[in-house]
PDB file of C-alpha atoms in Angstrom:
ATOM      1  CA  MET K   1     125.311  81.425 113.591  1.00  0.00           C
ATOM      2  CA  LYS K   2     128.041  82.842 110.644  1.00  0.00           C
ATOM      3  CA  VAL K   3     131.562  82.996 110.509  1.00  0.00           C
ATOM      4  CA  THR K   4     131.615  87.237 111.071  1.00  0.00           C
ATOM      5  CA  GLU K   5     129.407  87.054 113.745  1.00  0.00           C
ATOM      6  CA  LEU K   6     130.396  84.859 115.846  1.00  0.00           C
ATOM      7  CA  THR K   7     134.535  86.151 115.378  1.00  0.00           C
ATOM      8  CA  ASP K   8     132.418  89.458 116.484  1.00  0.00           C
ATOM      9  CA  THR K   9     131.260  88.324 119.286  1.00  0.00           C
ATOM     10  CA  LEU K  10     133.577  86.706 120.944  1.00  0.00           C
ATOM     11  CA  ALA K  11     135.647  89.641 119.643  1.00  0.00           C
ATOM     12  CA  GLN K  12     132.981  91.520 122.011  1.00  0.00           C
ATOM     13  CA  LEU K  13     132.516  89.100 124.472  1.00  0.00           C
ATOM     14  CA  GLN K  14     136.013  89.707 125.214  1.00  0.00           C
ATOM     15  CA  GLN K  15     135.975  93.700 125.162  1.00  0.00           C
ATOM     16  CA  SER K  16     133.067  94.026 127.653  1.00  0.00           C
ATOM     17  CA  GLN K  17     135.595  92.061 130.085  1.00  0.00           C
ATOM     18  CA  LEU K  18     138.918  92.434 130.431  1.00  0.00           C
ATOM     19  CA  PRO K  19     138.485  95.789 131.288  1.00  0.00           C
ATOM     20  CA  GLN K  20     136.892  94.491 135.242  1.00  0.00           C
ATOM     21  CA  VAL K  21     139.408  91.772 135.194  1.00  0.00           C
ATOM     22  CA  GLN K  22     142.617  93.625 134.266  1.00  0.00           C
ATOM     23  CA  LYS K  23     140.873  96.015 137.194  1.00  0.00           C
ATOM     24  CA  ASP K  24     139.911  92.924 139.448  1.00  0.00           C
ATOM     25  CA  VAL K  25     143.157  91.613 139.285  1.00  0.00           C
ATOM     26  CA  ARG K  26     145.239  94.842 139.781  1.00  0.00           C
ATOM     27  CA  ALA K  27     143.586  95.600 142.682  1.00  0.00           C
ATOM     28  CA  LEU K  28     144.324  91.491 144.281  1.00  0.00           C
ATOM     29  CA  LEU K  29     147.917  91.854 143.315  1.00  0.00           C
ATOM     30  CA  ASN K  30     147.948  95.515 145.576  1.00  0.00           C
ATOM     31  CA  LEU K  31     146.189  93.848 148.106  1.00  0.00           C
ATOM     32  CA  VAL K  32     148.821  91.009 148.259  1.00  0.00           C
ATOM     33  CA  GLN K  33     151.516  93.352 148.117  1.00  0.00           C
ATOM     34  CA  LEU K  34     150.456  95.304 150.702  1.00  0.00           C
ATOM     35  CA  TYR K  35     149.273  92.562 152.505  1.00  0.00           C
ATOM     36  CA  HIS K  36     153.156  92.039 152.170  1.00  0.00           C
ATOM     37  CA  GLN K  37     153.869  94.929 153.419  1.00  0.00           C
ATOM     38  CA  HIS K  38     152.421  94.593 156.227  1.00  0.00           C
ATOM     39  CA  TYR K  39     153.047  90.600 157.494  1.00  0.00           C
ATOM     40  CA  PRO K  40     156.388  90.185 156.333  1.00  0.00           C
ATOM     41  CA  GLU K  41     156.715  87.067 158.350  1.00  0.00           C
ATOM     42  CA  PRO K  42     153.566  84.709 157.344  1.00  0.00           C
ATOM     43  CA  ILE K  43     152.896  81.678 158.603  1.00  0.00           C
ATOM     44  CA  ALA K  44     154.834  78.478 157.165  1.00  0.00           C
ATOM     45  CA  ALA K  45     152.096  77.782 155.098  1.00  0.00           C
ATOM     46  CA  ILE K  46     151.419  80.733 153.384  1.00  0.00           C
ATOM     47  CA  GLN K  47     155.636  81.864 152.607  1.00  0.00           C
ATOM     48  CA  THR K  48     155.604  77.936 150.922  1.00  0.00           C
ATOM     49  CA  GLU K  49     152.895  78.958 148.626  1.00  0.00           C
ATOM     50  CA  LEU K  50     154.779  82.432 147.904  1.00  0.00           C
ATOM     51  CA  ASP K  51     157.549  81.318 147.540  1.00  0.00           C
ATOM     52  CA  ARG K  52     155.842  78.196 144.525  1.00  0.00           C
ATOM     53  CA  LEU K  53     153.889  80.928 143.052  1.00  0.00           C
ATOM     54  CA  ASP K  54     157.116  83.548 142.891  1.00  0.00           C
ATOM     55  CA  LEU K  55     155.195  86.574 143.565  1.00  0.00           C
ATOM     56  CA  GLU K  56     157.453  88.942 141.782  1.00  0.00           C
ATOM     57  CA  ALA K  57     157.451  87.878 138.716  1.00  0.00           C
ATOM     58  CA  LEU K  58     153.203  86.422 138.822  1.00  0.00           C
ATOM     59  CA  HIS K  59     153.157  90.556 139.718  1.00  0.00           C
ATOM     60  CA  GLU K  60     154.724  91.555 136.538  1.00  0.00           C
ATOM     61  CA  GLU K  61     153.320  88.951 133.973  1.00  0.00           C
ATOM     62  CA  LEU K  62     150.554  89.023 135.088  1.00  0.00           C
ATOM     63  CA  PRO K  63     149.623  92.496 133.876  1.00  0.00           C
ATOM     64  CA  GLN K  64     151.555  92.257 130.889  1.00  0.00           C
ATOM     65  CA  THR K  65     149.301  89.259 130.079  1.00  0.00           C
ATOM     66  CA  LEU K  66     146.600  91.396 129.750  1.00  0.00           C
ATOM     67  CA  ASP K  67     148.248  93.725 127.988  1.00  0.00           C
ATOM     68  CA  SER K  68     148.842  90.991 125.219  1.00  0.00           C
ATOM     69  CA  LEU K  69     144.626  89.363 125.373  1.00  0.00           C
ATOM     70  CA  THR K  70     143.401  93.013 125.087  1.00  0.00           C
ATOM     71  CA  LEU K  71     145.856  93.698 122.339  1.00  0.00           C
ATOM     72  CA  SER K  72     144.369  89.524 120.630  1.00  0.00           C
ATOM     73  CA  SER K  73     140.879  91.094 121.446  1.00  0.00           C
ATOM     74  CA  ASP K  74     141.041  94.454 119.288  1.00  0.00           C
ATOM     75  CA  ARG K  75     142.325  92.318 116.982  1.00  0.00           C
ATOM     76  CA  LEU K  76     139.798  90.489 116.685  1.00  0.00           C
ATOM     77  CA  GLU K  77     137.904  92.245 116.364  1.00  0.00           C
ATOM     78  CA  GLU K  78     139.880  93.921 112.903  1.00  0.00           C
ATOM     79  CA  ILE K  79     139.691  90.489 111.601  1.00  0.00           C
ATOM     80  CA  ALA K  80     135.644  90.239 111.749  1.00  0.00           C
ATOM     81  CA  ARG K  81     135.326  93.791 110.379  1.00  0.00           C
ATOM     82  CA  SER K  82     137.363  92.419 107.699  1.00  0.00           C
ATOM     83  CA  LEU K  83     135.854  89.759 107.282  1.00  0.00           C
ATOM     84  CA  ASN K  84     132.353  91.303 107.227  1.00  0.00           C
ATOM     85  CA  HIS K  85     133.273  93.579 104.691  1.00  0.00           C
ATOM     86  CA  PHE K  86     134.873  90.953 102.549  1.00  0.00           C
ATOM     87  CA  PHE K  87     131.840  89.586 101.813  1.00  0.00           C
ATOM     88  CA  LEU K  88     129.554  92.060 102.979  1.00  0.00           C
ATOM     89  CA  PRO K  89     131.079  94.469 101.566  1.00  0.00           C
ATOM     90  CA  ASP K  90     127.749  97.135 102.071  1.00  0.00           C
ATOM     91  CA  ALA K  91     127.560  96.321 105.802  1.00  0.00           C
ATOM     92  CA  LEU K  92     127.864  99.103 107.873  1.00  0.00           C
ATOM     93  CA  ASP K  93     130.494  99.023 110.021  1.00  0.00           C
ATOM     94  CA  PHE K  94     130.599  96.850 113.611  1.00  0.00           C
ATOM     95  CA  ASP K  95     130.864 100.619 115.555  1.00  0.00           C
TER      96      ASP K  95
END
């Protein structure tokens, strides 16, 4: 497999999976927040894990990380397209 094909395949794989991952992560974060609202006094084992996780930071940083992955995936696709045009100038666009 050529480098351009591999890069394009990786970019397409990421782009196809990231929207579902983002949706699932947001759903899980919302579920955790709802759970916390309705059960503000969790058992000790859960509280220990909540303290260890820093849930507020996780709630803020995880969506940002996924957004960064989306931007990286878009950039990877641009690089793949540029490489393809460089090595195969007469080739059609990936789209």
